[in-house]
PDB file of C-alpha atoms in Angstrom:
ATOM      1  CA  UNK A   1      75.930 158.188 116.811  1.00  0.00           C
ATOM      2  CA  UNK A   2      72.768 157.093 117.781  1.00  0.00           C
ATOM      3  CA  UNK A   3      71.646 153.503 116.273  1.00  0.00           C
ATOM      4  CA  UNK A   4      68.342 154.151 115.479  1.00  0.00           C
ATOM      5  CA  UNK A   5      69.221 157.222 113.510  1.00  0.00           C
ATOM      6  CA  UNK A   6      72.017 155.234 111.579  1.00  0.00           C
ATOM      7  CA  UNK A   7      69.497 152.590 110.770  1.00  0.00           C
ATOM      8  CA  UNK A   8      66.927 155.027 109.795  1.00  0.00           C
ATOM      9  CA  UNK A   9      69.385 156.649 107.111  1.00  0.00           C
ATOM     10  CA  UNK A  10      70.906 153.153 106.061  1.00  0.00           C
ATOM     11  CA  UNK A  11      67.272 152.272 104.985  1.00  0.00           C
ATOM     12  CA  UNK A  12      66.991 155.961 103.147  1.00  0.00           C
ATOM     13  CA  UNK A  13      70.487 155.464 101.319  1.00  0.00           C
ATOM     14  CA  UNK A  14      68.855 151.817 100.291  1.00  0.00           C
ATOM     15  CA  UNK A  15      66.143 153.351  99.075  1.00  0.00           C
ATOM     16  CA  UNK A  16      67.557 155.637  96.916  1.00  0.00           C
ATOM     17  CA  UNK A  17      70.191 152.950  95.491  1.00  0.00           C
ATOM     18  CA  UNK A  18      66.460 151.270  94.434  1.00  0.00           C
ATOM     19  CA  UNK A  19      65.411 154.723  92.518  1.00  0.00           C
ATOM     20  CA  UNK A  20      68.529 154.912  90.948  1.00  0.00           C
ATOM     21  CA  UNK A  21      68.935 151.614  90.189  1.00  0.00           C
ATOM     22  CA  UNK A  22      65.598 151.843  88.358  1.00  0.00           C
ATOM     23  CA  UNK A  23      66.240 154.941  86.190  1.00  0.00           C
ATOM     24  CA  UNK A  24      69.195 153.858  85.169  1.00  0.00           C
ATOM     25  CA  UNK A  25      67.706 150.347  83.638  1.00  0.00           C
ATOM     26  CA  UNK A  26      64.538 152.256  82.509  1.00  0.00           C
ATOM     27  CA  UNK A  27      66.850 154.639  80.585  1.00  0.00           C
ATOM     28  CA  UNK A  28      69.832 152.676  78.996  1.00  0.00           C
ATOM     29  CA  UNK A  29      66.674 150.197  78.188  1.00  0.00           C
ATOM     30  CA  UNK A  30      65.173 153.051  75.838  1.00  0.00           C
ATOM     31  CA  UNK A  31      68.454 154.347  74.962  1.00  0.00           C
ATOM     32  CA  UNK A  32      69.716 150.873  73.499  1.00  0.00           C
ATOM     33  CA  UNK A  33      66.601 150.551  71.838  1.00  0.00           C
ATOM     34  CA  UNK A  34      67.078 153.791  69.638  1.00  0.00           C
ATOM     35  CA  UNK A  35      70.003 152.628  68.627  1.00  0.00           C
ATOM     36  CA  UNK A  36      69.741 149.480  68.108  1.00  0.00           C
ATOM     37  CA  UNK A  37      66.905 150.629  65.674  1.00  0.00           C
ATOM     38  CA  UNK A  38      69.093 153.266  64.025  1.00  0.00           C
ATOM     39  CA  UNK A  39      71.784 150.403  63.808  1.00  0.00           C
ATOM     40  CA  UNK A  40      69.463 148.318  62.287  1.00  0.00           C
ATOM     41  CA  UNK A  41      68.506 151.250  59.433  1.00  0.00           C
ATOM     42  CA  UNK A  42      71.834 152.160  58.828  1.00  0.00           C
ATOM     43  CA  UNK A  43      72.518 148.980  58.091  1.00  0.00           C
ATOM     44  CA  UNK A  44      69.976 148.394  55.785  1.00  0.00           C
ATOM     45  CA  UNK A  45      70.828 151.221  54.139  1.00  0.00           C
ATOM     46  CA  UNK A  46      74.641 151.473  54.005  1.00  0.00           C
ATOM     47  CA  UNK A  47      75.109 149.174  50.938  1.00  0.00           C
ATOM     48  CA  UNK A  48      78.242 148.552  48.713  1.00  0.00           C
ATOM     49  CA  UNK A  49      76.766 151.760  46.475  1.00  0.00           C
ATOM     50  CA  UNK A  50      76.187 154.288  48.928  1.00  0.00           C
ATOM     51  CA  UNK A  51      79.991 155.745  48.690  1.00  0.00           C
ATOM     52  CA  UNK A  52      78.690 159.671  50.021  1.00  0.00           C
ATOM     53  CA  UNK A  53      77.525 160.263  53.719  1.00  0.00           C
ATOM     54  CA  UNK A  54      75.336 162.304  52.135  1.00  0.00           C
ATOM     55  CA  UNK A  55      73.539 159.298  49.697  1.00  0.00           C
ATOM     56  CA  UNK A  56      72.236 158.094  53.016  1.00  0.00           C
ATOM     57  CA  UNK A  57      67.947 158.395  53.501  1.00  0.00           C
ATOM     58  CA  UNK A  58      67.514 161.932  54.406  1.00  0.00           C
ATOM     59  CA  UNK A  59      65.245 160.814  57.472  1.00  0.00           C
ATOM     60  CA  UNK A  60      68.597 158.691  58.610  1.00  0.00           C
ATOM     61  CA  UNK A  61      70.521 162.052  58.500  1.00  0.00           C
ATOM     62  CA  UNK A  62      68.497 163.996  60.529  1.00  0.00           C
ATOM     63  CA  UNK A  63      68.731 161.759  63.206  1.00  0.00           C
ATOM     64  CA  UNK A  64      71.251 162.611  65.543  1.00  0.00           C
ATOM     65  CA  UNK A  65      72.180 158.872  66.616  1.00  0.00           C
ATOM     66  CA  UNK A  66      75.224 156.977  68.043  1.00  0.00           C
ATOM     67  CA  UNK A  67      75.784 154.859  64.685  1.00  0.00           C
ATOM     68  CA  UNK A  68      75.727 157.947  62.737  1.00  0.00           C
ATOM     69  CA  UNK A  69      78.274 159.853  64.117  1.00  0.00           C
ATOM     70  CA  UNK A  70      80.563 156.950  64.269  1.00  0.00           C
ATOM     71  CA  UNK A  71      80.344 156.072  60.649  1.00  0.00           C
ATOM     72  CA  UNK A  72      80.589 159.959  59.224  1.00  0.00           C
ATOM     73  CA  UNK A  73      84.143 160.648  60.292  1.00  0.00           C
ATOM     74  CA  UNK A  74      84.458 157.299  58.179  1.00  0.00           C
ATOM     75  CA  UNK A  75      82.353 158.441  55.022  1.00  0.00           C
ATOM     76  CA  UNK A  76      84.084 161.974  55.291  1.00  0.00           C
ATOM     77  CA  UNK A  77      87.392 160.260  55.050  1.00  0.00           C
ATOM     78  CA  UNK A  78      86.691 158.753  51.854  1.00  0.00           C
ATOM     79  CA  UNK A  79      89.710 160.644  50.194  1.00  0.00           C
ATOM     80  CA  UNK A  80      92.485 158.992  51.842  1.00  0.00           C
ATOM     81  CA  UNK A  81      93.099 155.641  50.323  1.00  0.00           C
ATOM     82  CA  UNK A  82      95.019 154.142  52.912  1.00  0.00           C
ATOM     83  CA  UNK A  83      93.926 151.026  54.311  1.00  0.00           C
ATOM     84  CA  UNK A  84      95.950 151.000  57.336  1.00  0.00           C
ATOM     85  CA  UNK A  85      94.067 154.083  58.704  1.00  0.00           C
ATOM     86  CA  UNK A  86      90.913 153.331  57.781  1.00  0.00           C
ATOM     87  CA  UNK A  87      91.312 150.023  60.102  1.00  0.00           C
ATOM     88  CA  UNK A  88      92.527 152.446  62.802  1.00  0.00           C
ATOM     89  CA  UNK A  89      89.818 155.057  62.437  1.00  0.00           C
ATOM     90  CA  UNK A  90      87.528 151.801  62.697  1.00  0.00           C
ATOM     91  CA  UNK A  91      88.680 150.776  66.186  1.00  0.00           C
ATOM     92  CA  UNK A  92      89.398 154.143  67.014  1.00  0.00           C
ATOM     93  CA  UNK A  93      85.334 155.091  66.657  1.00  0.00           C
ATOM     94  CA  UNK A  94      84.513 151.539  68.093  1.00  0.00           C
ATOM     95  CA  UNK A  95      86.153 152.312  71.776  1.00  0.00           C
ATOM     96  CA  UNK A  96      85.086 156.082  71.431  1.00  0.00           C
ATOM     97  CA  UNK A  97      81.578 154.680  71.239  1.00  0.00           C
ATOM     98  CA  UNK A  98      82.187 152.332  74.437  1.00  0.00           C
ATOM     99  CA  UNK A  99      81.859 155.312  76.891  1.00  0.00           C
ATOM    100  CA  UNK A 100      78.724 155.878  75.547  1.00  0.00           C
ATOM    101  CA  UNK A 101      77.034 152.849  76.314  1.00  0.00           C
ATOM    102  CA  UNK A 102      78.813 152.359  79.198  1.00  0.00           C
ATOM    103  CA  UNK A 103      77.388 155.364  80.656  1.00  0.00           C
ATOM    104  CA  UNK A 104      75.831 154.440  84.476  1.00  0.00           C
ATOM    105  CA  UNK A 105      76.270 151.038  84.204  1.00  0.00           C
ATOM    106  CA  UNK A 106      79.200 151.410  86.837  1.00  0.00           C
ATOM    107  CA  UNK A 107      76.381 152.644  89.314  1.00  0.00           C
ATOM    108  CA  UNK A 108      74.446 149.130  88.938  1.00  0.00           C
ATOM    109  CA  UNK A 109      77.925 147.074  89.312  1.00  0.00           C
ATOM    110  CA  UNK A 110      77.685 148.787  92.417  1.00  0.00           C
ATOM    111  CA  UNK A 111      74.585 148.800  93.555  1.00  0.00           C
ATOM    112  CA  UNK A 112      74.822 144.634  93.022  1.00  0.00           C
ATOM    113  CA  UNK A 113      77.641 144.536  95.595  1.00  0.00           C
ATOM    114  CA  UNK A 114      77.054 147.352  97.919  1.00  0.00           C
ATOM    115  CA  UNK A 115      73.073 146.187  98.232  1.00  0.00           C
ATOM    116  CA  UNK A 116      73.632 143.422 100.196  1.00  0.00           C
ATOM    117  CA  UNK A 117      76.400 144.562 102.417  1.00  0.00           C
ATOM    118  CA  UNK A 118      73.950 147.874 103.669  1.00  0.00           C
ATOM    119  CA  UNK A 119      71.111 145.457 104.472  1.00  0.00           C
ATOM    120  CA  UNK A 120      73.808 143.582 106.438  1.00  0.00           C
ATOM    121  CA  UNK A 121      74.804 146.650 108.082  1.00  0.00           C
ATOM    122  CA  UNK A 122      71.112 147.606 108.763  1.00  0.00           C
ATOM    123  CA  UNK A 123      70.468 144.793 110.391  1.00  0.00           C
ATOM    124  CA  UNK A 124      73.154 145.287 112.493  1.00  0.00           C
ATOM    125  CA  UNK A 125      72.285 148.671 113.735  1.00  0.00           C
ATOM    126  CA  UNK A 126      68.812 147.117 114.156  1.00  0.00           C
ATOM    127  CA  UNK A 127      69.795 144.843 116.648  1.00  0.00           C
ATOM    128  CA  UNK A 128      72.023 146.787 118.593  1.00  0.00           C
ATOM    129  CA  UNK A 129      68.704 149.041 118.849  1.00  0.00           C
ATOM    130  CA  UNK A 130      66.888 146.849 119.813  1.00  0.00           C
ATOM    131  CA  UNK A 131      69.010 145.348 122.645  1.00  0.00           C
ATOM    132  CA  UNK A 132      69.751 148.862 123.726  1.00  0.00           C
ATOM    133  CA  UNK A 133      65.997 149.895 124.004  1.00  0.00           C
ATOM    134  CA  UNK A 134      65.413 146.619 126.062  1.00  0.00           C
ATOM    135  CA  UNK A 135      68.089 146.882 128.670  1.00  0.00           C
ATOM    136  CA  UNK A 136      67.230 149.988 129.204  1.00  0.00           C
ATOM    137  CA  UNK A 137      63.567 149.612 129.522  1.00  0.00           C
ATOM    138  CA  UNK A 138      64.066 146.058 131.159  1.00  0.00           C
ATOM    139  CA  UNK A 139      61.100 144.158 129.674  1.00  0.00           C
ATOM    140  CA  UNK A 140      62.154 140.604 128.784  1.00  0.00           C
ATOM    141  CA  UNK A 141      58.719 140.016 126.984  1.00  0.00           C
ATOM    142  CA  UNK A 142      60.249 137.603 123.949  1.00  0.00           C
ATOM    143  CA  UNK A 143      57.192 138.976 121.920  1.00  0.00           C
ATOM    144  CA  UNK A 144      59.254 142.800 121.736  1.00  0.00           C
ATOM    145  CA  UNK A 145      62.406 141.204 120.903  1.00  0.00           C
ATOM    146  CA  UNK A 146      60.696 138.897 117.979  1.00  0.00           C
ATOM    147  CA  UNK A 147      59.241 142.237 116.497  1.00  0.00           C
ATOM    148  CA  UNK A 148      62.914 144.299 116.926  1.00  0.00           C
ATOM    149  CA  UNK A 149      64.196 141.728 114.932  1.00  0.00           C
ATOM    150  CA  UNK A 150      62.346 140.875 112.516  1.00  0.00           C
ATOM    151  CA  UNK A 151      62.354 144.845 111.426  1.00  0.00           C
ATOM    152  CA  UNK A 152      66.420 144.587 111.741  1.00  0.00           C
ATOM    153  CA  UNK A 153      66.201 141.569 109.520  1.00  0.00           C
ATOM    154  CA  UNK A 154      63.696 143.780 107.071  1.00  0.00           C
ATOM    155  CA  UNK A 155      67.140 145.419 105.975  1.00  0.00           C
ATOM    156  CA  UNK A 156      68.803 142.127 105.138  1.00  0.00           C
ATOM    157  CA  UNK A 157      66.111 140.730 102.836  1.00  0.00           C
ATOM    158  CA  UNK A 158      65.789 144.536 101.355  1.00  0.00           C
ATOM    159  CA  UNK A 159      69.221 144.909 100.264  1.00  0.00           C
ATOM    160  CA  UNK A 160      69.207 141.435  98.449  1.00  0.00           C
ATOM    161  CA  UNK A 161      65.798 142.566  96.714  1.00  0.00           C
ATOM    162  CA  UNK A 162      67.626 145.365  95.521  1.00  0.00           C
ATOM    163  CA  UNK A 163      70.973 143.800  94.657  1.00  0.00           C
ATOM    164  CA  UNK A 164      68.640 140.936  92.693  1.00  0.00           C
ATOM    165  CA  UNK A 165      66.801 143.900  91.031  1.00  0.00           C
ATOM    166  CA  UNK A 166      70.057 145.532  89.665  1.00  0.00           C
ATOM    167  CA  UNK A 167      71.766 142.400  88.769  1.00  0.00           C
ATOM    168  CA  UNK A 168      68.733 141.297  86.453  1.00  0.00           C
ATOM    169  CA  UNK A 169      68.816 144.590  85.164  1.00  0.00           C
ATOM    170  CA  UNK A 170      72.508 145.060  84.558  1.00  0.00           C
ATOM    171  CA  UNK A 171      72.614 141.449  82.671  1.00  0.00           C
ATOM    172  CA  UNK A 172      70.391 142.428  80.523  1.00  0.00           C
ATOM    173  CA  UNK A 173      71.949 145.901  79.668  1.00  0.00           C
ATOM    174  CA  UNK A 174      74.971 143.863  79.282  1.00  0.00           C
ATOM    175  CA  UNK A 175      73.701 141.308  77.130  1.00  0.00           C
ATOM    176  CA  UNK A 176      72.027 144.028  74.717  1.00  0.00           C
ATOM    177  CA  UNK A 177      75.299 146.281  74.642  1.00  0.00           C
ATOM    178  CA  UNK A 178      77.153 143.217  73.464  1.00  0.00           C
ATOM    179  CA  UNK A 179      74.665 142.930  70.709  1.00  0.00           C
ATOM    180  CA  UNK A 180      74.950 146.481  69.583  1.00  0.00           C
ATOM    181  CA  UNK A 181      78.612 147.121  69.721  1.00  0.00           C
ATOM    182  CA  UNK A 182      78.385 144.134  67.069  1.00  0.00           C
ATOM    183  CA  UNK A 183      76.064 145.784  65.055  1.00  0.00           C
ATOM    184  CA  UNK A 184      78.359 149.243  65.335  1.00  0.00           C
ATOM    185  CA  UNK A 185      81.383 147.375  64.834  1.00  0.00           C
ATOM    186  CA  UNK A 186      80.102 146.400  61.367  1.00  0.00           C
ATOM    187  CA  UNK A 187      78.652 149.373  60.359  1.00  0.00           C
ATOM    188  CA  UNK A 188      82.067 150.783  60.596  1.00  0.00           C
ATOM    189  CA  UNK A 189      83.598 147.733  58.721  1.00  0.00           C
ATOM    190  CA  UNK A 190      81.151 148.655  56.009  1.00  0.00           C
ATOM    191  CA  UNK A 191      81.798 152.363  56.247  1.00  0.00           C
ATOM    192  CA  UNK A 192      85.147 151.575  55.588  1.00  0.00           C
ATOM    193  CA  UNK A 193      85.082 149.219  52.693  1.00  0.00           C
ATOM    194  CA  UNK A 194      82.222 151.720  50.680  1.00  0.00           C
ATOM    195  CA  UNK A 195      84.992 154.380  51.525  1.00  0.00           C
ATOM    196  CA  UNK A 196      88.108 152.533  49.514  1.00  0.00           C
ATOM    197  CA  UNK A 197      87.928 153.900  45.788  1.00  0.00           C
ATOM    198  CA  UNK A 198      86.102 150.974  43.007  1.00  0.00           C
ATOM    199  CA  UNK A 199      88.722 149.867  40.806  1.00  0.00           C
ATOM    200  CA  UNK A 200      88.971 151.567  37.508  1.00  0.00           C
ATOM    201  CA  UNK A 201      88.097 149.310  34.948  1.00  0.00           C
ATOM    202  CA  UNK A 202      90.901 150.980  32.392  1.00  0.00           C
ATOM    203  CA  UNK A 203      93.561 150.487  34.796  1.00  0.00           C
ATOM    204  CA  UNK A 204      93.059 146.689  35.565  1.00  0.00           C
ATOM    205  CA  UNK A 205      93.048 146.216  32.197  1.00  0.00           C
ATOM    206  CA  UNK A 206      96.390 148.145  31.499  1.00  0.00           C
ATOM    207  CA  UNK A 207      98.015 146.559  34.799  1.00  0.00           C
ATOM    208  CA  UNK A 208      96.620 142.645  33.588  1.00  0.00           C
ATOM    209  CA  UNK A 209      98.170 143.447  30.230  1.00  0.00           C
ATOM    210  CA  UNK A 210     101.362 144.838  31.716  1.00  0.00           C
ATOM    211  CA  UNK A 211     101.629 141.397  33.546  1.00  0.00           C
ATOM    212  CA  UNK A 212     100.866 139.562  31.160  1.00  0.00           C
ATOM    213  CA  UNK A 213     103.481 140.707  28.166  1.00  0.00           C
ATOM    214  CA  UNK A 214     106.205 141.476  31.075  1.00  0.00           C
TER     215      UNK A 214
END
């Protein structure tokens, strides 16, 4: 394959790893924000009373957000008093929301390590050009060689631009998914505890009293 052709579409692929990398910050950026602000709601307004999905703020319902659909199956499940699956419904709708802010983060993990290793490669192929177009033209002026490569080296220092750009960006995606699978996880600790039945003020009495003359 011809070098210069190879380098040519190295630098495209690089380029596009930059556009990607970009939308997918720009996007899980907004994305967490929505939900950490629907978290944030929810959690104002899921107190010890609320015991209904449906006592929530109407303007809360109509949302369709991530914390809402993981607390509903929750609030809907009211009826069985089981503790033991309410604690597995609660992890159960913690790792089901996982994928979801997971989503494209792979790509950036990625980008960070295959950045680097294409400008490397660029610069390769740039070299190789340039040695090939100078042997077979057969100038020896050092002032064509210093220009060859310093455009081969171009691809070095733009695949560590990149991988910088997508680490910074996937640290801090990261660092804000961490905070709101904390706030989701307790939401659904809360869900859970409005969902198990207030005790019944006759039957503590009746079940003290049984103790008590046993």
């Amino acid at each position: 394959m011809n070098a210069t052709l190879l380098h040519d579409i190295i630098f495209y692929i690089m380029y596009f790893a930059l556009a990607i990398a970009l939308v997918i910050i720009i996007e899980r950026a907004i994305s967490f924000a929505w939900t950490w602000r629907q978290a944030r709601q929810l959690e104002q307004a899921l107190t010890p009373q609320v015991r209904q999905i449906n006592a929530l703020p109407a303007e809360l319902l109509r949302r369709n957000s991530l914390p809402l659909s993981m607390i509903q199956p929750i609030m809907l499940h009211k009826n069985q008093h089981n503790a033991q699956s309410l604690n597995d419904m609660v992890e159960t709708q913690y790792l089901l929301s996982k994928p979801q802010l997971n989503r494209g983060l792979w790509l950036l993990e990625t980008i960070v390590t295959a950045a680097p290793l294409l400008g490397l490669l660029g610069t390769v192929m740039g070299i190789i050009d340039t040695f090939k177009a100078l042997s077979a033209s057969g100038v020896s002026e050092p002032s064509l060689v210093s220009a060859g490569m310093g455009t081969a080296l171009y691809a070095t220092g733009l695949g560590i631009a990149i991988a910088l750009i997508a680490l910074v960006g996937n640290n801090y995606l990261q660092s804000r998914m961490d905070r709101i699978g904390e706030l989701l996880k307790v939401l659904l600790i809360r869900a859970a505890g409005s969902a198990l039945p207030l005790p019944d003020a006759a039957d503590n009495w009746a079940e003290n009293g049984a103790q008590r003359y046993a």
